[in-house]
PDB file of C-alpha atoms in Angstrom:
ATOM      1  CA  MET A 612      14.750  46.185  89.185  1.00  0.00           C
ATOM      2  CA  ALA A 613      17.561  46.415  86.635  1.00  0.00           C
ATOM      3  CA  ARG A 614      16.417  46.505  83.041  1.00  0.00           C
ATOM      4  CA  THR A 615      17.568  43.624  80.853  1.00  0.00           C
ATOM      5  CA  ARG A 616      19.815  44.094  77.819  1.00  0.00           C
ATOM      6  CA  ARG A 617      16.898  42.998  75.627  1.00  0.00           C
ATOM      7  CA  GLY A 618      14.595  45.499  77.347  1.00  0.00           C
ATOM      8  CA  LEU A 619      17.074  48.339  76.928  1.00  0.00           C
ATOM      9  CA  ALA A 620      17.492  47.546  73.229  1.00  0.00           C
ATOM     10  CA  LEU A 621      13.737  47.510  72.704  1.00  0.00           C
ATOM     11  CA  GLU A 622      13.351  50.787  74.571  1.00  0.00           C
ATOM     12  CA  LYS A 623      16.055  52.402  72.438  1.00  0.00           C
ATOM     13  CA  GLY A 624      14.421  51.316  69.176  1.00  0.00           C
ATOM     14  CA  ARG A 625      10.771  52.031  69.924  1.00  0.00           C
ATOM     15  CA  GLU A 626      10.922  55.481  68.390  1.00  0.00           C
ATOM     16  CA  MET A 627      11.315  53.818  64.988  1.00  0.00           C
ATOM     17  CA  LYS A 628       8.151  53.344  62.934  1.00  0.00           C
ATOM     18  CA  LEU A 629       7.809  49.880  61.441  1.00  0.00           C
ATOM     19  CA  GLY A 630       5.904  48.363  58.559  1.00  0.00           C
ATOM     20  CA  PHE A 631       5.007  44.700  58.061  1.00  0.00           C
ATOM     21  CA  ILE A 632       3.756  43.060  54.858  1.00  0.00           C
ATOM     22  CA  GLY A 633       2.646  39.426  54.924  1.00  0.00           C
ATOM     23  CA  LEU A 634       0.513  38.515  57.931  1.00  0.00           C
ATOM     24  CA  GLY A 635       0.326  34.745  57.607  1.00  0.00           C
ATOM     25  CA  ASN A 636       1.207  31.989  60.083  1.00  0.00           C
ATOM     26  CA  MET A 637       4.568  33.613  60.770  1.00  0.00           C
ATOM     27  CA  GLY A 638       4.039  37.287  59.967  1.00  0.00           C
ATOM     28  CA  PHE A 639       0.936  37.700  62.112  1.00  0.00           C
ATOM     29  CA  PRO A 640       2.489  36.633  65.437  1.00  0.00           C
ATOM     30  CA  MET A 641       5.732  38.445  64.580  1.00  0.00           C
ATOM     31  CA  THR A 642       3.796  41.678  64.050  1.00  0.00           C
ATOM     32  CA  ARG A 643       1.809  41.106  67.229  1.00  0.00           C
ATOM     33  CA  ASN A 644       5.053  40.800  69.190  1.00  0.00           C
ATOM     34  CA  LEU A 645       6.306  44.069  67.712  1.00  0.00           C
ATOM     35  CA  LEU A 646       3.106  45.768  68.846  1.00  0.00           C
ATOM     36  CA  HIS A 647       3.352  44.240  72.299  1.00  0.00           C
ATOM     37  CA  ALA A 648       6.932  45.523  72.548  1.00  0.00           C
ATOM     38  CA  GLY A 649       5.664  49.043  72.003  1.00  0.00           C
ATOM     39  CA  PHE A 650       6.515  49.636  68.334  1.00  0.00           C
ATOM     40  CA  ALA A 651       4.227  51.572  66.003  1.00  0.00           C
ATOM     41  CA  VAL A 652       3.479  49.225  63.091  1.00  0.00           C
ATOM     42  CA  THR A 653       1.753  49.836  59.754  1.00  0.00           C
ATOM     43  CA  VAL A 654       0.495  46.591  58.196  1.00  0.00           C
ATOM     44  CA  HIS A 655      -0.631  45.282  54.824  1.00  0.00           C
ATOM     45  CA  ASN A 656      -1.776  41.868  53.641  1.00  0.00           C
ATOM     46  CA  ARG A 657      -3.683  40.408  50.695  1.00  0.00           C
ATOM     47  CA  SER A 658      -6.532  39.198  52.905  1.00  0.00           C
ATOM     48  CA  ARG A 659      -8.204  41.555  55.352  1.00  0.00           C
ATOM     49  CA  GLY A 660      -8.882  39.347  58.396  1.00  0.00           C
ATOM     50  CA  ASN A 661      -5.480  39.528  60.071  1.00  0.00           C
ATOM     51  CA  ILE A 662      -5.179  43.233  59.267  1.00  0.00           C
ATOM     52  CA  ASP A 663      -8.359  43.901  61.238  1.00  0.00           C
ATOM     53  CA  ARG A 664      -7.179  41.764  64.146  1.00  0.00           C
ATOM     54  CA  LEU A 665      -3.907  43.682  64.375  1.00  0.00           C
ATOM     55  CA  VAL A 666      -5.587  47.054  63.966  1.00  0.00           C
ATOM     56  CA  ALA A 667      -7.680  46.125  67.010  1.00  0.00           C
ATOM     57  CA  GLU A 668      -4.374  45.702  68.875  1.00  0.00           C
ATOM     58  CA  GLY A 669      -2.962  49.051  67.783  1.00  0.00           C
ATOM     59  CA  ALA A 670      -1.584  48.594  64.260  1.00  0.00           C
ATOM     60  CA  VAL A 671      -2.346  51.006  61.418  1.00  0.00           C
ATOM     61  CA  ALA A 672      -3.679  49.579  58.135  1.00  0.00           C
ATOM     62  CA  ALA A 673      -2.037  50.652  54.878  1.00  0.00           C
ATOM     63  CA  GLU A 674      -4.089  50.945  51.715  1.00  0.00           C
ATOM     64  CA  SER A 675      -1.448  49.264  49.537  1.00  0.00           C
ATOM     65  CA  THR A 676       2.067  47.841  49.519  1.00  0.00           C
ATOM     66  CA  ALA A 677       3.472  51.166  48.336  1.00  0.00           C
ATOM     67  CA  ASP A 678       1.704  52.948  51.196  1.00  0.00           C
ATOM     68  CA  VAL A 679       3.614  51.030  53.891  1.00  0.00           C
ATOM     69  CA  PRO A 680       7.057  52.697  53.519  1.00  0.00           C
ATOM     70  CA  ARG A 681       5.476  56.161  53.574  1.00  0.00           C
ATOM     71  CA  ASN A 682       4.723  55.577  57.257  1.00  0.00           C
ATOM     72  CA  ALA A 683       7.737  53.526  58.305  1.00  0.00           C
ATOM     73  CA  ASP A 684      11.487  53.672  58.869  1.00  0.00           C
ATOM     74  CA  ILE A 685      11.883  49.892  58.596  1.00  0.00           C
ATOM     75  CA  VAL A 686       9.632  47.600  56.545  1.00  0.00           C
ATOM     76  CA  PHE A 687       9.512  43.840  57.131  1.00  0.00           C
ATOM     77  CA  THR A 688       8.158  41.301  54.671  1.00  0.00           C
ATOM     78  CA  CYS A 689       7.368  37.656  55.408  1.00  0.00           C
ATOM     79  CA  LEU A 690       5.989  36.039  52.265  1.00  0.00           C
ATOM     80  CA  PRO A 691       5.249  32.449  51.214  1.00  0.00           C
ATOM     81  CA  SER A 692       6.722  32.230  47.715  1.00  0.00           C
ATOM     82  CA  VAL A 693       9.468  33.562  45.486  1.00  0.00           C
ATOM     83  CA  ALA A 694       6.878  34.937  43.065  1.00  0.00           C
ATOM     84  CA  THR A 695       5.204  36.887  45.869  1.00  0.00           C
ATOM     85  CA  VAL A 696       8.532  38.347  47.010  1.00  0.00           C
ATOM     86  CA  GLU A 697       9.243  39.412  43.425  1.00  0.00           C
ATOM     87  CA  GLU A 698       5.816  41.033  43.156  1.00  0.00           C
ATOM     88  CA  VAL A 699       5.925  42.832  46.511  1.00  0.00           C
ATOM     89  CA  TYR A 700       9.416  44.233  45.962  1.00  0.00           C
ATOM     90  CA  ARG A 701       9.772  44.637  42.204  1.00  0.00           C
ATOM     91  CA  GLY A 702       6.243  44.708  40.824  1.00  0.00           C
ATOM     92  CA  ALA A 703       4.232  47.764  39.836  1.00  0.00           C
ATOM     93  CA  GLY A 704       3.510  49.661  43.023  1.00  0.00           C
ATOM     94  CA  GLY A 705       5.973  47.464  44.902  1.00  0.00           C
ATOM     95  CA  LEU A 706       8.293  48.413  47.725  1.00  0.00           C
ATOM     96  CA  LEU A 707      11.258  49.299  45.540  1.00  0.00           C
ATOM     97  CA  SER A 708       9.187  51.714  43.483  1.00  0.00           C
ATOM     98  CA  GLY A 709       8.191  53.566  46.634  1.00  0.00           C
ATOM     99  CA  THR A 710      11.398  53.314  48.624  1.00  0.00           C
ATOM    100  CA  ARG A 711      13.479  56.298  49.687  1.00  0.00           C
ATOM    101  CA  ALA A 712      16.817  57.207  51.205  1.00  0.00           C
ATOM    102  CA  GLY A 713      17.021  56.242  54.863  1.00  0.00           C
ATOM    103  CA  LEU A 714      14.488  53.419  54.651  1.00  0.00           C
ATOM    104  CA  THR A 715      15.558  49.872  55.594  1.00  0.00           C
ATOM    105  CA  LEU A 716      13.818  46.877  54.005  1.00  0.00           C
ATOM    106  CA  VAL A 717      13.970  43.484  55.717  1.00  0.00           C
ATOM    107  CA  ASP A 718      12.843  40.297  53.974  1.00  0.00           C
ATOM    108  CA  CYS A 719      12.164  37.382  56.325  1.00  0.00           C
ATOM    109  CA  SER A 720      11.040  35.096  53.467  1.00  0.00           C
ATOM    110  CA  THR A 721      13.019  32.125  52.181  1.00  0.00           C
ATOM    111  CA  VAL A 722      14.290  32.898  48.673  1.00  0.00           C
ATOM    112  CA  SER A 723      17.451  32.370  46.647  1.00  0.00           C
ATOM    113  CA  PRO A 724      20.644  34.225  47.594  1.00  0.00           C
ATOM    114  CA  ALA A 725      20.689  35.687  44.074  1.00  0.00           C
ATOM    115  CA  LEU A 726      17.264  37.278  44.512  1.00  0.00           C
ATOM    116  CA  SER A 727      18.253  38.688  47.912  1.00  0.00           C
ATOM    117  CA  ARG A 728      21.400  40.228  46.434  1.00  0.00           C
ATOM    118  CA  ALA A 729      19.468  41.687  43.492  1.00  0.00           C
ATOM    119  CA  ILE A 730      16.874  43.323  45.749  1.00  0.00           C
ATOM    120  CA  SER A 731      19.654  44.644  47.975  1.00  0.00           C
ATOM    121  CA  ALA A 732      21.428  46.227  45.004  1.00  0.00           C
ATOM    122  CA  GLU A 733      18.221  47.857  43.774  1.00  0.00           C
ATOM    123  CA  ALA A 734      17.454  49.192  47.250  1.00  0.00           C
ATOM    124  CA  ARG A 735      20.958  50.668  47.583  1.00  0.00           C
ATOM    125  CA  GLU A 736      20.584  52.423  44.220  1.00  0.00           C
ATOM    126  CA  ARG A 737      17.645  54.269  45.795  1.00  0.00           C
ATOM    127  CA  GLY A 738      19.535  55.062  48.998  1.00  0.00           C
ATOM    128  CA  ALA A 739      17.753  52.428  51.088  1.00  0.00           C
ATOM    129  CA  GLY A 740      19.166  49.543  53.093  1.00  0.00           C
ATOM    130  CA  PHE A 741      18.187  45.895  52.795  1.00  0.00           C
ATOM    131  CA  LEU A 742      18.607  42.791  54.939  1.00  0.00           C
ATOM    132  CA  ASP A 743      17.775  39.253  53.910  1.00  0.00           C
ATOM    133  CA  ALA A 744      16.745  37.922  57.319  1.00  0.00           C
ATOM    134  CA  PRO A 745      15.074  34.503  57.079  1.00  0.00           C
ATOM    135  CA  ILE A 746      13.678  32.963  60.240  1.00  0.00           C
ATOM    136  CA  SER A 747      13.493  29.537  61.840  1.00  0.00           C
ATOM    137  CA  GLY A 748      11.330  28.269  64.672  1.00  0.00           C
ATOM    138  CA  GLY A 749       7.933  27.807  63.045  1.00  0.00           C
ATOM    139  CA  PRO A 750       4.648  29.346  64.156  1.00  0.00           C
ATOM    140  CA  ALA A 751       5.298  28.321  67.771  1.00  0.00           C
ATOM    141  CA  GLY A 752       8.587  30.231  67.778  1.00  0.00           C
ATOM    142  CA  ALA A 753       6.937  33.211  66.101  1.00  0.00           C
ATOM    143  CA  GLN A 754       4.213  33.262  68.755  1.00  0.00           C
ATOM    144  CA  ALA A 755       6.667  32.932  71.646  1.00  0.00           C
ATOM    145  CA  ALA A 756       9.132  35.475  70.178  1.00  0.00           C
ATOM    146  CA  THR A 757      11.880  32.843  70.265  1.00  0.00           C
ATOM    147  CA  LEU A 758      12.717  32.762  66.547  1.00  0.00           C
ATOM    148  CA  THR A 759      16.202  32.282  65.174  1.00  0.00           C
ATOM    149  CA  ILE A 760      16.915  35.158  62.789  1.00  0.00           C
ATOM    150  CA  MET A 761      19.807  34.953  60.299  1.00  0.00           C
ATOM    151  CA  ALA A 762      20.467  38.328  58.699  1.00  0.00           C
ATOM    152  CA  GLY A 763      22.631  39.137  55.701  1.00  0.00           C
ATOM    153  CA  GLY A 764      23.547  42.708  54.761  1.00  0.00           C
ATOM    154  CA  ASP A 765      25.438  45.739  56.045  1.00  0.00           C
ATOM    155  CA  GLU A 766      26.344  45.833  59.725  1.00  0.00           C
ATOM    156  CA  ALA A 767      24.857  49.329  60.076  1.00  0.00           C
ATOM    157  CA  ASP A 768      21.489  48.142  58.758  1.00  0.00           C
ATOM    158  CA  PHE A 769      21.608  45.126  61.068  1.00  0.00           C
ATOM    159  CA  GLN A 770      22.271  47.299  64.119  1.00  0.00           C
ATOM    160  CA  ARG A 771      19.439  49.627  63.159  1.00  0.00           C
ATOM    161  CA  VAL A 772      16.952  46.758  62.932  1.00  0.00           C
ATOM    162  CA  LEU A 773      18.287  44.837  65.957  1.00  0.00           C
ATOM    163  CA  PRO A 774      15.847  46.300  68.525  1.00  0.00           C
ATOM    164  CA  ALA A 775      12.927  45.088  66.391  1.00  0.00           C
ATOM    165  CA  PHE A 776      14.571  41.697  65.849  1.00  0.00           C
ATOM    166  CA  ARG A 777      14.843  41.336  69.623  1.00  0.00           C
ATOM    167  CA  ALA A 778      11.078  41.737  69.926  1.00  0.00           C
ATOM    168  CA  MET A 779      10.605  38.703  67.652  1.00  0.00           C
ATOM    169  CA  GLY A 780      13.473  36.332  68.383  1.00  0.00           C
ATOM    170  CA  THR A 781      16.064  35.184  70.891  1.00  0.00           C
ATOM    171  CA  ASN A 782      18.760  33.825  68.570  1.00  0.00           C
ATOM    172  CA  ILE A 783      19.702  36.714  66.299  1.00  0.00           C
ATOM    173  CA  HIS A 784      22.739  36.513  64.042  1.00  0.00           C
ATOM    174  CA  HIS A 785      24.400  38.812  61.519  1.00  0.00           C
ATOM    175  CA  VAL A 786      25.770  36.117  59.217  1.00  0.00           C
ATOM    176  CA  GLY A 787      27.502  38.160  56.516  1.00  0.00           C
ATOM    177  CA  PRO A 788      26.849  40.363  53.473  1.00  0.00           C
ATOM    178  CA  SER A 789      23.717  40.444  51.330  1.00  0.00           C
ATOM    179  CA  GLY A 790      22.571  36.943  50.416  1.00  0.00           C
ATOM    180  CA  ALA A 791      24.300  35.288  53.389  1.00  0.00           C
ATOM    181  CA  GLY A 792      21.071  35.064  55.363  1.00  0.00           C
ATOM    182  CA  SER A 793      19.401  33.234  52.492  1.00  0.00           C
ATOM    183  CA  VAL A 794      22.364  30.844  52.200  1.00  0.00           C
ATOM    184  CA  VAL A 795      22.250  29.955  55.903  1.00  0.00           C
ATOM    185  CA  LYS A 796      18.474  29.458  55.772  1.00  0.00           C
ATOM    186  CA  LEU A 797      18.732  27.101  52.792  1.00  0.00           C
ATOM    187  CA  VAL A 798      21.372  25.049  54.618  1.00  0.00           C
ATOM    188  CA  ASN A 799      18.987  24.869  57.574  1.00  0.00           C
ATOM    189  CA  GLN A 800      16.132  23.802  55.291  1.00  0.00           C
ATOM    190  CA  HIS A 801      18.292  21.137  53.663  1.00  0.00           C
ATOM    191  CA  LEU A 802      18.927  19.582  57.071  1.00  0.00           C
ATOM    192  CA  THR A 803      15.326  20.032  58.193  1.00  0.00           C
ATOM    193  CA  SER A 804      13.822  18.421  55.107  1.00  0.00           C
ATOM    194  CA  VAL A 805      16.202  15.467  54.955  1.00  0.00           C
ATOM    195  CA  ASN A 806      15.959  14.849  58.717  1.00  0.00           C
ATOM    196  CA  THR A 807      12.160  14.820  58.633  1.00  0.00           C
ATOM    197  CA  ALA A 808      12.062  12.441  55.671  1.00  0.00           C
ATOM    198  CA  ALA A 809      14.515  10.147  57.470  1.00  0.00           C
ATOM    199  CA  VAL A 810      12.405  10.202  60.650  1.00  0.00           C
ATOM    200  CA  ALA A 811       9.259   9.199  58.760  1.00  0.00           C
ATOM    201  CA  GLU A 812      11.038   6.398  56.926  1.00  0.00           C
ATOM    202  CA  ALA A 813      12.849   5.035  59.989  1.00  0.00           C
ATOM    203  CA  VAL A 814       9.823   5.070  62.286  1.00  0.00           C
ATOM    204  CA  VAL A 815       7.635   3.282  59.743  1.00  0.00           C
ATOM    205  CA  LEU A 816      10.383   0.667  59.369  1.00  0.00           C
ATOM    206  CA  GLY A 817      10.565   0.180  63.135  1.00  0.00           C
ATOM    207  CA  ALA A 818       6.800   0.024  63.582  1.00  0.00           C
ATOM    208  CA  ARG A 819       6.379  -2.425  60.696  1.00  0.00           C
ATOM    209  CA  ALA A 820       9.011  -4.631  62.312  1.00  0.00           C
ATOM    210  CA  GLY A 821       7.033  -4.633  65.564  1.00  0.00           C
ATOM    211  CA  ALA A 822       8.597  -1.857  67.628  1.00  0.00           C
ATOM    212  CA  ASP A 823       6.315   0.387  69.669  1.00  0.00           C
ATOM    213  CA  PRO A 824       6.642   3.944  68.245  1.00  0.00           C
ATOM    214  CA  GLN A 825       6.522   5.405  71.754  1.00  0.00           C
ATOM    215  CA  VAL A 826       9.418   3.179  72.776  1.00  0.00           C
ATOM    216  CA  LEU A 827      11.317   4.246  69.669  1.00  0.00           C
ATOM    217  CA  PHE A 828      10.843   7.861  70.709  1.00  0.00           C
ATOM    218  CA  ASP A 829      11.832   7.271  74.338  1.00  0.00           C
ATOM    219  CA  VAL A 830      15.022   5.412  73.426  1.00  0.00           C
ATOM    220  CA  ILE A 831      16.239   7.286  70.360  1.00  0.00           C
ATOM    221  CA  LYS A 832      15.757  10.778  71.812  1.00  0.00           C
ATOM    222  CA  THR A 833      18.693  10.000  74.136  1.00  0.00           C
ATOM    223  CA  SER A 834      20.735   8.177  71.476  1.00  0.00           C
ATOM    224  CA  PHE A 835      22.992   9.211  68.604  1.00  0.00           C
ATOM    225  CA  GLY A 836      20.087   8.952  66.167  1.00  0.00           C
ATOM    226  CA  SER A 837      18.272  11.826  67.847  1.00  0.00           C
ATOM    227  CA  SER A 838      17.962  15.280  66.294  1.00  0.00           C
ATOM    228  CA  THR A 839      15.893  18.423  66.708  1.00  0.00           C
ATOM    229  CA  MET A 840      13.605  17.265  63.915  1.00  0.00           C
ATOM    230  CA  PHE A 841      13.264  13.781  65.425  1.00  0.00           C
ATOM    231  CA  ASN A 842      12.236  15.293  68.757  1.00  0.00           C
ATOM    232  CA  ARG A 843       9.843  17.666  67.012  1.00  0.00           C
ATOM    233  CA  SER A 844       8.343  15.080  64.673  1.00  0.00           C
ATOM    234  CA  MET A 845       7.637  12.219  67.046  1.00  0.00           C
ATOM    235  CA  PRO A 846       4.993  13.939  69.215  1.00  0.00           C
ATOM    236  CA  PHE A 847       3.224  15.006  66.012  1.00  0.00           C
ATOM    237  CA  LEU A 848       3.305  11.437  64.705  1.00  0.00           C
ATOM    238  CA  LEU A 849       2.218   9.840  67.970  1.00  0.00           C
ATOM    239  CA  LYS A 850      -0.733  12.223  68.337  1.00  0.00           C
ATOM    240  CA  ARG A 851      -1.552  12.211  64.607  1.00  0.00           C
ATOM    241  CA  ARG A 852      -1.218  16.013  64.425  1.00  0.00           C
ATOM    242  CA  PHE A 853      -0.737  17.011  60.810  1.00  0.00           C
ATOM    243  CA  ASP A 854      -2.741  20.217  60.526  1.00  0.00           C
ATOM    244  CA  GLU A 855      -0.305  22.698  62.080  1.00  0.00           C
ATOM    245  CA  GLY A 856       3.291  23.820  61.818  1.00  0.00           C
ATOM    246  CA  ALA A 857       5.302  23.846  58.577  1.00  0.00           C
ATOM    247  CA  PRO A 858       3.281  23.184  55.387  1.00  0.00           C
ATOM    248  CA  MET A 859       4.656  20.570  53.016  1.00  0.00           C
ATOM    249  CA  ARG A 860       4.284  22.844  49.966  1.00  0.00           C
ATOM    250  CA  ILE A 861       6.538  25.480  51.556  1.00  0.00           C
ATOM    251  CA  MET A 862       9.267  22.932  52.213  1.00  0.00           C
ATOM    252  CA  LEU A 863       8.998  21.695  48.630  1.00  0.00           C
ATOM    253  CA  LYS A 864       9.506  25.290  47.459  1.00  0.00           C
ATOM    254  CA  ASP A 865      12.613  25.497  49.648  1.00  0.00           C
ATOM    255  CA  LEU A 866      13.945  22.213  48.287  1.00  0.00           C
ATOM    256  CA  ASP A 867      13.560  23.566  44.764  1.00  0.00           C
ATOM    257  CA  LEU A 868      15.692  26.554  45.816  1.00  0.00           C
ATOM    258  CA  ILE A 869      18.266  24.278  47.455  1.00  0.00           C
ATOM    259  CA  THR A 870      18.683  21.974  44.469  1.00  0.00           C
ATOM    260  CA  ASP A 871      18.787  24.945  42.070  1.00  0.00           C
ATOM    261  CA  LEU A 872      21.593  26.461  44.155  1.00  0.00           C
ATOM    262  CA  GLY A 873      23.454  23.151  44.127  1.00  0.00           C
ATOM    263  CA  ARG A 874      23.302  23.016  40.326  1.00  0.00           C
ATOM    264  CA  GLU A 875      24.416  26.623  40.074  1.00  0.00           C
ATOM    265  CA  LEU A 876      27.445  25.983  42.297  1.00  0.00           C
ATOM    266  CA  ASN A 877      28.206  22.470  40.976  1.00  0.00           C
ATOM    267  CA  VAL A 878      27.624  20.912  44.413  1.00  0.00           C
ATOM    268  CA  ARG A 879      26.221  17.372  44.421  1.00  0.00           C
ATOM    269  CA  LEU A 880      23.060  17.194  46.559  1.00  0.00           C
ATOM    270  CA  LEU A 881      21.901  13.598  46.391  1.00  0.00           C
ATOM    271  CA  LEU A 882      20.040  13.652  49.704  1.00  0.00           C
ATOM    272  CA  ALA A 883      18.294  16.938  48.967  1.00  0.00           C
ATOM    273  CA  SER A 884      17.321  15.691  45.522  1.00  0.00           C
ATOM    274  CA  GLU A 885      15.852  12.475  46.955  1.00  0.00           C
ATOM    275  CA  ALA A 886      14.060  14.432  49.683  1.00  0.00           C
ATOM    276  CA  ARG A 887      12.548  16.724  47.054  1.00  0.00           C
ATOM    277  CA  GLU A 888      11.004  13.730  45.290  1.00  0.00           C
ATOM    278  CA  VAL A 889       9.544  12.487  48.595  1.00  0.00           C
ATOM    279  CA  TYR A 890       7.997  15.897  49.315  1.00  0.00           C
ATOM    280  CA  ARG A 891       6.810  16.233  45.724  1.00  0.00           C
ATOM    281  CA  GLU A 892       5.021  12.873  46.012  1.00  0.00           C
ATOM    282  CA  SER A 893       3.263  13.958  49.209  1.00  0.00           C
ATOM    283  CA  VAL A 894       2.180  17.279  47.727  1.00  0.00           C
ATOM    284  CA  ALA A 895       0.846  15.457  44.651  1.00  0.00           C
ATOM    285  CA  LEU A 896      -1.191  13.249  47.005  1.00  0.00           C
ATOM    286  CA  GLY A 897      -2.922  16.320  48.400  1.00  0.00           C
ATOM    287  CA  LEU A 898      -0.842  16.778  51.558  1.00  0.00           C
ATOM    288  CA  GLY A 899       0.638  20.150  50.609  1.00  0.00           C
ATOM    289  CA  ASP A 900      -1.116  22.099  53.370  1.00  0.00           C
ATOM    290  CA  GLU A 901      -0.305  19.547  56.076  1.00  0.00           C
ATOM    291  CA  ASP A 902       2.766  19.660  58.289  1.00  0.00           C
ATOM    292  CA  ILE A 903       5.944  18.143  56.919  1.00  0.00           C
ATOM    293  CA  VAL A 904       5.628  15.134  59.250  1.00  0.00           C
ATOM    294  CA  ALA A 905       2.689  14.060  57.067  1.00  0.00           C
ATOM    295  CA  LEU A 906       5.420  12.574  54.857  1.00  0.00           C
ATOM    296  CA  VAL A 907       4.718   9.472  56.921  1.00  0.00           C
ATOM    297  CA  LYS A 908       1.281   8.922  55.361  1.00  0.00           C
ATOM    298  CA  PRO A 909       2.343   7.498  51.970  1.00  0.00           C
ATOM    299  CA  LEU A 910       4.884   5.271  53.749  1.00  0.00           C
ATOM    300  CA  GLU A 911       2.201   4.022  56.143  1.00  0.00           C
ATOM    301  CA  ARG A 912      -0.055   3.133  53.232  1.00  0.00           C
ATOM    302  CA  ILE A 913       2.694   1.115  51.569  1.00  0.00           C
ATOM    303  CA  ALA A 914       3.630  -0.665  54.812  1.00  0.00           C
ATOM    304  CA  GLY A 915       0.017  -1.269  55.831  1.00  0.00           C
ATOM    305  CA  ILE A 916       0.359   0.323  59.268  1.00  0.00           C
ATOM    306  CA  GLU A 917      -0.456   3.565  61.041  1.00  0.00           C
ATOM    307  CA  ILE A 918       1.899   5.153  63.549  1.00  0.00           C
ATOM    308  CA  GLY A 919       0.300   5.964  66.881  1.00  0.00           C
ATOM    309  CA  SER A 920       0.952   5.928  70.592  1.00  0.00           C
ATOM    310  CA  SER A 921      -0.723   2.569  71.190  1.00  0.00           C
ATOM    311  CA  ASP A 922       1.332  -0.448  72.193  1.00  0.00           C
ATOM    312  CA  GLU A 923       0.685  -2.055  68.822  1.00  0.00           C
ATOM    313  CA  PRO A 924       0.840  -0.150  65.510  1.00  0.00           C
ATOM    314  CA  ALA A 925      -2.584  -0.317  63.930  1.00  0.00           C
ATOM    315  CA  SER A 926      -2.706  -2.613  60.904  1.00  0.00           C
ATOM    316  CA  ARG A 927      -4.550  -1.294  57.894  1.00  0.00           C
TER     317      ARG A 927
END
């Protein structure tokens, strides 16, 4: 049987040793897919549980952040906050302090373009490469190795990392120079956050006016009002599934980055600014660890209804 282009690329890149720092909801399944593709992977994480699970599948545990690049040609990071990215790369004992010529660093976190460019410049001063390569697709995409990956940086670094990218995603793009990946990801997050807020608001309006939420889903998913986030959100709402997927607090962090970038560039972002207040309200109400579709809960309380798959929305 002829080998696929993806299979050939993976085979070509397997001789590279990889490192992965940040084994959370995204990083853990991404690392598992690298292992399953045949890569040697050294891992590090603040908590030990996921390290032990990956070691049982063939990974090697590093003693510290600085220890990871000693055993790797390419080091990936997938971290939840800007402060953590700063610490892991630029802190005492961080990646930049232990980097070397020939190493390629790849940050899959969502941060500002300015931070990505600064880390890239510091890596180049030490002879290392750097890609800002944020991801989209959520934990389900990470588990299925179907992520969208948007990488900014030098073409040569992108080509070097491409075999590993192909073990984690199916939509892989080199989008420009350093910082470009972060720009594209923030545009994606702008649309994602505003779309999800609009879905919650519109569905509560329809349900309060007497429309069956299931009917709304069935009709609108084939109408102009449909979107990827509408089609993602509605099954979560109908089944009352709020404990998985994309945490509200992470999206609020991204909205802070988006609105900061808008101010920096003198771009008016009314919708993003309004969405940030909606997410901030939900986080303040204790919903920060729930999926972003939990934005519906404060709206339900105000309207006195609860969205569900029953013929009649439940009055409260």
